[in-house]
Structures are given as structure tokens and as C-alpha cells.
PDB file of C-alpha atoms in Angstrom:
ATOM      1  CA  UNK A   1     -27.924  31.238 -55.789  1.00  0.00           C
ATOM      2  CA  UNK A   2     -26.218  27.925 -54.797  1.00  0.00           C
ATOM      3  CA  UNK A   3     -27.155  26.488 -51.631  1.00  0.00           C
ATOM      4  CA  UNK A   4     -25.383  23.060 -50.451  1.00  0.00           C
ATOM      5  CA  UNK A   5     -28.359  22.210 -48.062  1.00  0.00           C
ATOM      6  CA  UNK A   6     -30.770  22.016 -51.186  1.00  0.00           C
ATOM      7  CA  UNK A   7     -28.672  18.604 -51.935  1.00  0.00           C
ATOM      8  CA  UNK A   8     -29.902  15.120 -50.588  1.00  0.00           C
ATOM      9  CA  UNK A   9     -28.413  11.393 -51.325  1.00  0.00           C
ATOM     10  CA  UNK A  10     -31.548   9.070 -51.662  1.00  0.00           C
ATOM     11  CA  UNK A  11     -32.211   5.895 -52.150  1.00  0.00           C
ATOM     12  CA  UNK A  12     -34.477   5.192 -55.077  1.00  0.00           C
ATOM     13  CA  UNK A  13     -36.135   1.703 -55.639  1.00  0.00           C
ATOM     14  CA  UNK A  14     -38.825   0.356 -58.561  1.00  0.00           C
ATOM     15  CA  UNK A  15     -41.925  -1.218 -57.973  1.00  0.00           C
ATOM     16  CA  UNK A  16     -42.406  -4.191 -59.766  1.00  0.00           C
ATOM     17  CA  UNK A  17     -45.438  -2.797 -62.141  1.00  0.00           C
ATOM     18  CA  UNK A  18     -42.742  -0.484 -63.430  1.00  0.00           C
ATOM     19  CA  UNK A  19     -41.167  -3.580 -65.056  1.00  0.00           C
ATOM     20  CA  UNK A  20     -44.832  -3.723 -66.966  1.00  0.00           C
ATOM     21  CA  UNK A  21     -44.318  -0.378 -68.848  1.00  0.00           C
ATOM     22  CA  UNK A  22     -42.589   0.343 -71.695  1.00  0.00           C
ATOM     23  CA  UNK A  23     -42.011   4.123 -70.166  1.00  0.00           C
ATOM     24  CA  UNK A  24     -38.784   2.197 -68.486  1.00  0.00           C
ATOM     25  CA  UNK A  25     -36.809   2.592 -71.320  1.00  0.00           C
ATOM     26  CA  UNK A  26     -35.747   5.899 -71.480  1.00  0.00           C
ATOM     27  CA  UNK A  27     -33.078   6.739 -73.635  1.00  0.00           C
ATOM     28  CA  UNK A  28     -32.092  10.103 -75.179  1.00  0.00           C
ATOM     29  CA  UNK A  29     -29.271  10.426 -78.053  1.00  0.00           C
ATOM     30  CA  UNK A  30     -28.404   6.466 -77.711  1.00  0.00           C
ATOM     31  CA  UNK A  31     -28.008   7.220 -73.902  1.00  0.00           C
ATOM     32  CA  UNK A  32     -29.573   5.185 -71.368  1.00  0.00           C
ATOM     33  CA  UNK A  33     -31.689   6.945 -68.389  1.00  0.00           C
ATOM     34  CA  UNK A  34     -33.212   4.314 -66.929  1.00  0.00           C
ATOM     35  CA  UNK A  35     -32.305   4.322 -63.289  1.00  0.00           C
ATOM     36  CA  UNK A  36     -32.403   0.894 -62.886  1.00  0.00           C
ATOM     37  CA  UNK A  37     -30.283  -0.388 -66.470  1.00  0.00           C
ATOM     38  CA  UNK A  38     -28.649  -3.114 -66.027  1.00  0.00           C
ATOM     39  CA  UNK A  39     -30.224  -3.853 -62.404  1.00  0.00           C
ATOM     40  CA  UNK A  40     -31.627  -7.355 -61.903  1.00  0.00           C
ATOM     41  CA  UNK A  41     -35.509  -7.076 -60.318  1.00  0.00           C
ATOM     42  CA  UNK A  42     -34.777  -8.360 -56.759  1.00  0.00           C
ATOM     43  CA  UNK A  43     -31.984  -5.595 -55.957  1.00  0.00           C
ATOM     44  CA  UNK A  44     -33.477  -2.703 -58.018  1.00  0.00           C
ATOM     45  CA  UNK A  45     -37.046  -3.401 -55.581  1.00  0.00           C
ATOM     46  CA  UNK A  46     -35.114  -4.274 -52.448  1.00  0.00           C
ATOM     47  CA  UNK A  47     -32.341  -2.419 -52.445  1.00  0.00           C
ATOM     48  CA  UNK A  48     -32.363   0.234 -55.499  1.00  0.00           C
ATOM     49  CA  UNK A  49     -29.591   2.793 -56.772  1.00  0.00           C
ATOM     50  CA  UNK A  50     -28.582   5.744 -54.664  1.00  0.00           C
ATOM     51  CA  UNK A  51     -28.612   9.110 -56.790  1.00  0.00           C
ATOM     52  CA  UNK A  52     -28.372  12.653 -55.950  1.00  0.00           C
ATOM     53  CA  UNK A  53     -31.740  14.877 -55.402  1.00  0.00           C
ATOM     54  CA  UNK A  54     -31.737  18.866 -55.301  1.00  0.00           C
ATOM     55  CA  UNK A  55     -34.986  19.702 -52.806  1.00  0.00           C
ATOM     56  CA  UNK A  56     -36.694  21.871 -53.659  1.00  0.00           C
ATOM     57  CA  UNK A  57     -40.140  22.161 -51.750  1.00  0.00           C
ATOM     58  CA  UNK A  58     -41.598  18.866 -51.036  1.00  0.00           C
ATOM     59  CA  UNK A  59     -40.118  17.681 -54.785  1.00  0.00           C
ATOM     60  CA  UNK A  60     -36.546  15.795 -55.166  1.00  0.00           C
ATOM     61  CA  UNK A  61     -35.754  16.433 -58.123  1.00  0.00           C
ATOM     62  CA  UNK A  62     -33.201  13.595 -59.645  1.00  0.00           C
ATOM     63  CA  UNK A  63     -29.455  14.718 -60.753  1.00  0.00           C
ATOM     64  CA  UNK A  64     -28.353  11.795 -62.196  1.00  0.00           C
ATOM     65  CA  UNK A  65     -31.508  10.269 -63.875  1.00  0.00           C
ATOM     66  CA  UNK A  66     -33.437  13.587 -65.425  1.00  0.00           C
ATOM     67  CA  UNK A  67     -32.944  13.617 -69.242  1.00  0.00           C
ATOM     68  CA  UNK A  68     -33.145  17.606 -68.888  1.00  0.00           C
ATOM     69  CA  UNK A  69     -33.304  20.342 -65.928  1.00  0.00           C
ATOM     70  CA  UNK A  70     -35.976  18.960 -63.102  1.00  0.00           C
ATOM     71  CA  UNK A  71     -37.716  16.585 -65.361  1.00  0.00           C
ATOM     72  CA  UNK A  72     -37.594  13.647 -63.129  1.00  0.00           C
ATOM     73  CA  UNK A  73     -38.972  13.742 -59.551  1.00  0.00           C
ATOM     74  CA  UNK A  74     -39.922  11.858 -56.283  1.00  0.00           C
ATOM     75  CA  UNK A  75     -41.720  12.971 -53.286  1.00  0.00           C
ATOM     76  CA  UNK A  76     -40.764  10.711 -50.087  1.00  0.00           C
ATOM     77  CA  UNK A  77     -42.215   7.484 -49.873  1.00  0.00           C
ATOM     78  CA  UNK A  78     -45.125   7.753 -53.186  1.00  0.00           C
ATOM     79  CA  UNK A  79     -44.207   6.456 -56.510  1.00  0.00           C
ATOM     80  CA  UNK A  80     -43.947   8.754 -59.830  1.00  0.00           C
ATOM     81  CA  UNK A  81     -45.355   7.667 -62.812  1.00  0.00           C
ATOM     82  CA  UNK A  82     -42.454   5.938 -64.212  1.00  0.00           C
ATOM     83  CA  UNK A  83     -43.075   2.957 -60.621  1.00  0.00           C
ATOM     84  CA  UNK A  84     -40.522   4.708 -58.752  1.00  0.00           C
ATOM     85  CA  UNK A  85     -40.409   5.156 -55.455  1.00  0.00           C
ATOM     86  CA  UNK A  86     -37.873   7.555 -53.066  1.00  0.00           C
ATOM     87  CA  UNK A  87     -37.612   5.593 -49.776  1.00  0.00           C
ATOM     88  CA  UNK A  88     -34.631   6.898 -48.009  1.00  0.00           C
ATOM     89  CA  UNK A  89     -32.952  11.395 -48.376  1.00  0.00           C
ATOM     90  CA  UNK A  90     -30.175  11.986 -46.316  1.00  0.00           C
ATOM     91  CA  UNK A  91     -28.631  15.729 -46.429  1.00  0.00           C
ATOM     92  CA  UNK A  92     -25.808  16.046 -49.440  1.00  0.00           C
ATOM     93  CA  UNK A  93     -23.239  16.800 -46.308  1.00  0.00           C
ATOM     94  CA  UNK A  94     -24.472  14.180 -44.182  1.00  0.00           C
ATOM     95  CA  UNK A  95     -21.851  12.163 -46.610  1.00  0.00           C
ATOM     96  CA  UNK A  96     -19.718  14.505 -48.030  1.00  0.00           C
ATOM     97  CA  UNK A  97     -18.586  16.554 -45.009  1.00  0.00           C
ATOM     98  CA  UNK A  98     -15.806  18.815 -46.558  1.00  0.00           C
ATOM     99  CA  UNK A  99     -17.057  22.357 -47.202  1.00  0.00           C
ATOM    100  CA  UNK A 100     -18.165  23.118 -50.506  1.00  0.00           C
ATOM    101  CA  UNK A 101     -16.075  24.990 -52.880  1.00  0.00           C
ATOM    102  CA  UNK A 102     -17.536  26.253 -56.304  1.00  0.00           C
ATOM    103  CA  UNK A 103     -15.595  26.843 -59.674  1.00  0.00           C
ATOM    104  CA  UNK A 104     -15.957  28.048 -62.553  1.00  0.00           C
ATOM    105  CA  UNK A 105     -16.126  25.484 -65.075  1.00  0.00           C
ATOM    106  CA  UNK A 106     -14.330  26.990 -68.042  1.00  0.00           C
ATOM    107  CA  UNK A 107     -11.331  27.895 -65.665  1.00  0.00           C
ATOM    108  CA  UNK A 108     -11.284  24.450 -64.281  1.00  0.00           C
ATOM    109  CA  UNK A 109     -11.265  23.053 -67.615  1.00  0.00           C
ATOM    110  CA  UNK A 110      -8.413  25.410 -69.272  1.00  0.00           C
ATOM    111  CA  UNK A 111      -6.534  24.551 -66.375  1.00  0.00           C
ATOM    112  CA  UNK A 112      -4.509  21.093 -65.794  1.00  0.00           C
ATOM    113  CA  UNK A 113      -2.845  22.546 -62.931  1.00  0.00           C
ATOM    114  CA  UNK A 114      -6.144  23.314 -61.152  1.00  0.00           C
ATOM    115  CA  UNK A 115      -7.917  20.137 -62.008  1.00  0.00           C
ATOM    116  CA  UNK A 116      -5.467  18.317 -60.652  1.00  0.00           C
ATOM    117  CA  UNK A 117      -5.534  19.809 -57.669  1.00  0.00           C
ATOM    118  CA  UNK A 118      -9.108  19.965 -57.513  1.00  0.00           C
ATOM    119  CA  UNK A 119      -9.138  15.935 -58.276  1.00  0.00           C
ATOM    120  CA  UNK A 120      -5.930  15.567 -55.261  1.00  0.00           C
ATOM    121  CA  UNK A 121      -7.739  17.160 -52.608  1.00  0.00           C
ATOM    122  CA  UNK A 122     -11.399  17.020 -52.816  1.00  0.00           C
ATOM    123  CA  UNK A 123     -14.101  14.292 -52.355  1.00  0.00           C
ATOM    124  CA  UNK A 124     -16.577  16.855 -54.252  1.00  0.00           C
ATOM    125  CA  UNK A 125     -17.170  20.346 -55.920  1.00  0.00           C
ATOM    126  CA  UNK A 126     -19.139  22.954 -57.625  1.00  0.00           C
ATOM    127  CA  UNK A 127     -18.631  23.799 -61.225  1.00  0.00           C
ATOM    128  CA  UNK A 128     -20.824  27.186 -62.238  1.00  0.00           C
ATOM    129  CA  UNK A 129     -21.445  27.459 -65.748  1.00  0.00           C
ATOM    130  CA  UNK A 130     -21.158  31.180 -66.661  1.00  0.00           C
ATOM    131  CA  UNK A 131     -22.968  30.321 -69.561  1.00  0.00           C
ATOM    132  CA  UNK A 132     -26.048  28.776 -68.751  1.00  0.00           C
ATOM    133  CA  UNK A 133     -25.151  30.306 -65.178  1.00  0.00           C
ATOM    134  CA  UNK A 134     -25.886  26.910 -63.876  1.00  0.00           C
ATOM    135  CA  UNK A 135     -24.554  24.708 -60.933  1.00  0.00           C
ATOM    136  CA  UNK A 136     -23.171  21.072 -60.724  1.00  0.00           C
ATOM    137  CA  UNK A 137     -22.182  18.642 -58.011  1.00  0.00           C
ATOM    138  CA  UNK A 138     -19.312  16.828 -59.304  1.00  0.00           C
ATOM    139  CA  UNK A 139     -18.283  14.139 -57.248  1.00  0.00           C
ATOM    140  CA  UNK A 140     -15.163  12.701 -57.528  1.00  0.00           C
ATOM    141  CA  UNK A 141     -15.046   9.851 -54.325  1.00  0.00           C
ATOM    142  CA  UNK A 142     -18.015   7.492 -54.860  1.00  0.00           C
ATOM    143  CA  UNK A 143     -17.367   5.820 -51.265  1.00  0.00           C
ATOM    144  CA  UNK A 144     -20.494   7.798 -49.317  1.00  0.00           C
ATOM    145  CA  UNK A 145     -22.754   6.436 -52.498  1.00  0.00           C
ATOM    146  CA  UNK A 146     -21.730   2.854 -51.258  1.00  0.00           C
ATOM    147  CA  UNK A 147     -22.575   4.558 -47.448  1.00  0.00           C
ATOM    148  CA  UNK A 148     -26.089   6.114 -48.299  1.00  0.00           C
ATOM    149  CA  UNK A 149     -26.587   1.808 -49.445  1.00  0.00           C
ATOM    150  CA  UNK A 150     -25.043   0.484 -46.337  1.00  0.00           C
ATOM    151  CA  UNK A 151     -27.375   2.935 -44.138  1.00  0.00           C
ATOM    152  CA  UNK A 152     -30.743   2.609 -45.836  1.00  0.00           C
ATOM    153  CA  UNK A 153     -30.405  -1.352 -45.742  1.00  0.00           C
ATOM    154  CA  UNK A 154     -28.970  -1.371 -42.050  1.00  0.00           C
ATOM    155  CA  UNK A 155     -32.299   1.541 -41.253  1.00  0.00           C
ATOM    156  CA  UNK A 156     -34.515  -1.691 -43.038  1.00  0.00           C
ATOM    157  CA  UNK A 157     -32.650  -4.138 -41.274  1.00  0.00           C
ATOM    158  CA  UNK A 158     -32.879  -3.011 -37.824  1.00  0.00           C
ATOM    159  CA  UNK A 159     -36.773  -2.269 -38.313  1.00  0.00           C
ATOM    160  CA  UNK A 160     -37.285  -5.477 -39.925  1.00  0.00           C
ATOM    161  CA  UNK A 161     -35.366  -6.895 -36.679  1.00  0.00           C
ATOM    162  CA  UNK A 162     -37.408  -4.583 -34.112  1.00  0.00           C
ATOM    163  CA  UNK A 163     -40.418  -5.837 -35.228  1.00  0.00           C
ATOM    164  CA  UNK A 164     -39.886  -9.356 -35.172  1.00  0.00           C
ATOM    165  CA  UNK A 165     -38.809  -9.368 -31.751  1.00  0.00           C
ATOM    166  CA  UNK A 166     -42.225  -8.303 -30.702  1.00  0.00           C
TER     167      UNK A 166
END
């Protein structure tokens, strides 16, 4: 079953030996991967991409990035084998605060009417596959990605600040 609280926001960033492995380039059916394409080397190491994470355990296990079902994962603060490294999870709802609603995806996609609606009033929802009976986060305002940013930089900031005031 579903479960909202299984969702996180992270912050992902690359250590610079991952720019010294071919593994970076991953690309399936002429589509790009790579969580860092098109990322120059100083932001995708200071300030990396935000993507979404289902936890399960101690594993985040990458939405956005994961060519199939759970194949790409972090645990906090240790780098995978591909030199990447989760360094900031915030709950799902920490950002996106309106309850979740789920739908079914083939009725949302036979219907205009409802997908509109859907797309006027939401910031997020829950399509259910009744065919692969599986669940997806679809969200439709990308403002709380820019937010999960803002708040992992201002979290490095202030301890970068702390400490030099010592």
C-alpha cells in the first residue's frame, strides 16, 4: 500500500572522482540518467540537484534518476558507487503540504475534464497503475524543488557561519 511518509526531497551532490568514471554516463533508449547532465562541476559538488527518494529502511531509493524500479540508491551522507553522495532528506510533505490524493491513471488520462482539474488545483498527486498496480508522485508545481535548494544551502551556510565565528 501507498504511504506518503515513505517520500523524502533530498539533495544529491557528486564527488569529484565520479567525474573520473565512465559509469557517469548512463543512458537507456537515447535517454539521459545521469543526475548531474548538463551540470557544470562546481554546482553539481557544492550544491547538487534535488530529486525525490521513496525510504525505505535505511535506503533512498531515487525517483527521478533510477533507469528501472529501486535501481539507484543513497544512504545519508556515504557515496554509492556511481560518486554520489545524499547530503540533505527532508519529508515529501515537509514541501508539499496539501493532502495527498491518489488516481487512477487510466481514468485520469481518458479524462480532460479531470486532468484539468487535477492540473487547476493541485501542487501534486498519486497516479496508481492498475496494471502494474504501481504508484507515482506526479508533481505538477516545481517551486518546493527550488525550496529543498534554498534550505540545504542556507543549513550549509549557517554552519559554515557558526563555525567561523568560533
Amino acid at each position: 500500500m501507498f504511504s506518503i511518509d515513505e517520500y523524502y526531497l533530498g539533495v544529491i551532490v557528486a564527488e569529484p572522482s565520479r567525474y573520473d568514471k565512465t559509469s557517469k554516463n548512463r543512458y537507456y533508449q537515447g535517454y539521459s540518467f545521469d543526475s548531474f547532465y548538463n551540470i557544470p562541476l562546481p554546482l553539481a559538488i557544492s550544491i547538487g540537484v534535488v530529486t525525490l527518494l521513496h525510504k525505505i529502511e535505511n535506503r533512498y531509493y531515487d525517483e527521478y534518476y533510477s533507469i528501472y524500479k529501486n535501481e539507484l540508491y543513497y544512504e545519508q551522507n556515504a557515496s554509492n558507487s556511481l560518486g554520489i553522495m545524499l547530503v540533505y532528506a527532508k519529508p515529501f510533505q515537509d514541501y508539499y503540504k496539501e493532502e495527498p490524493i491518489i488516481y487512477e491513471q487510466e481514468e485520469l488520462e481518458n479524462s480532460y475534464k479531470k486532468m484539468e482539474e487535477v492540473f487547476n488545483n493541485h501542487s501534486y498527486y498519486i497516479t496508481h497503475d492498475k496494471t502494474t498496480k504501481s504508484y507515482a508522485i506526479v508533481q505538477l508545481d516545481m517551486e518546493p524543488m527550488k525550496l529543498v535548494t534554498r534550505d540545504y544551502v542556507l543549513e550549509q551556510t549557517n554552519g559554515f557561519t557558526h563555525q567561523k565565528k568560533r
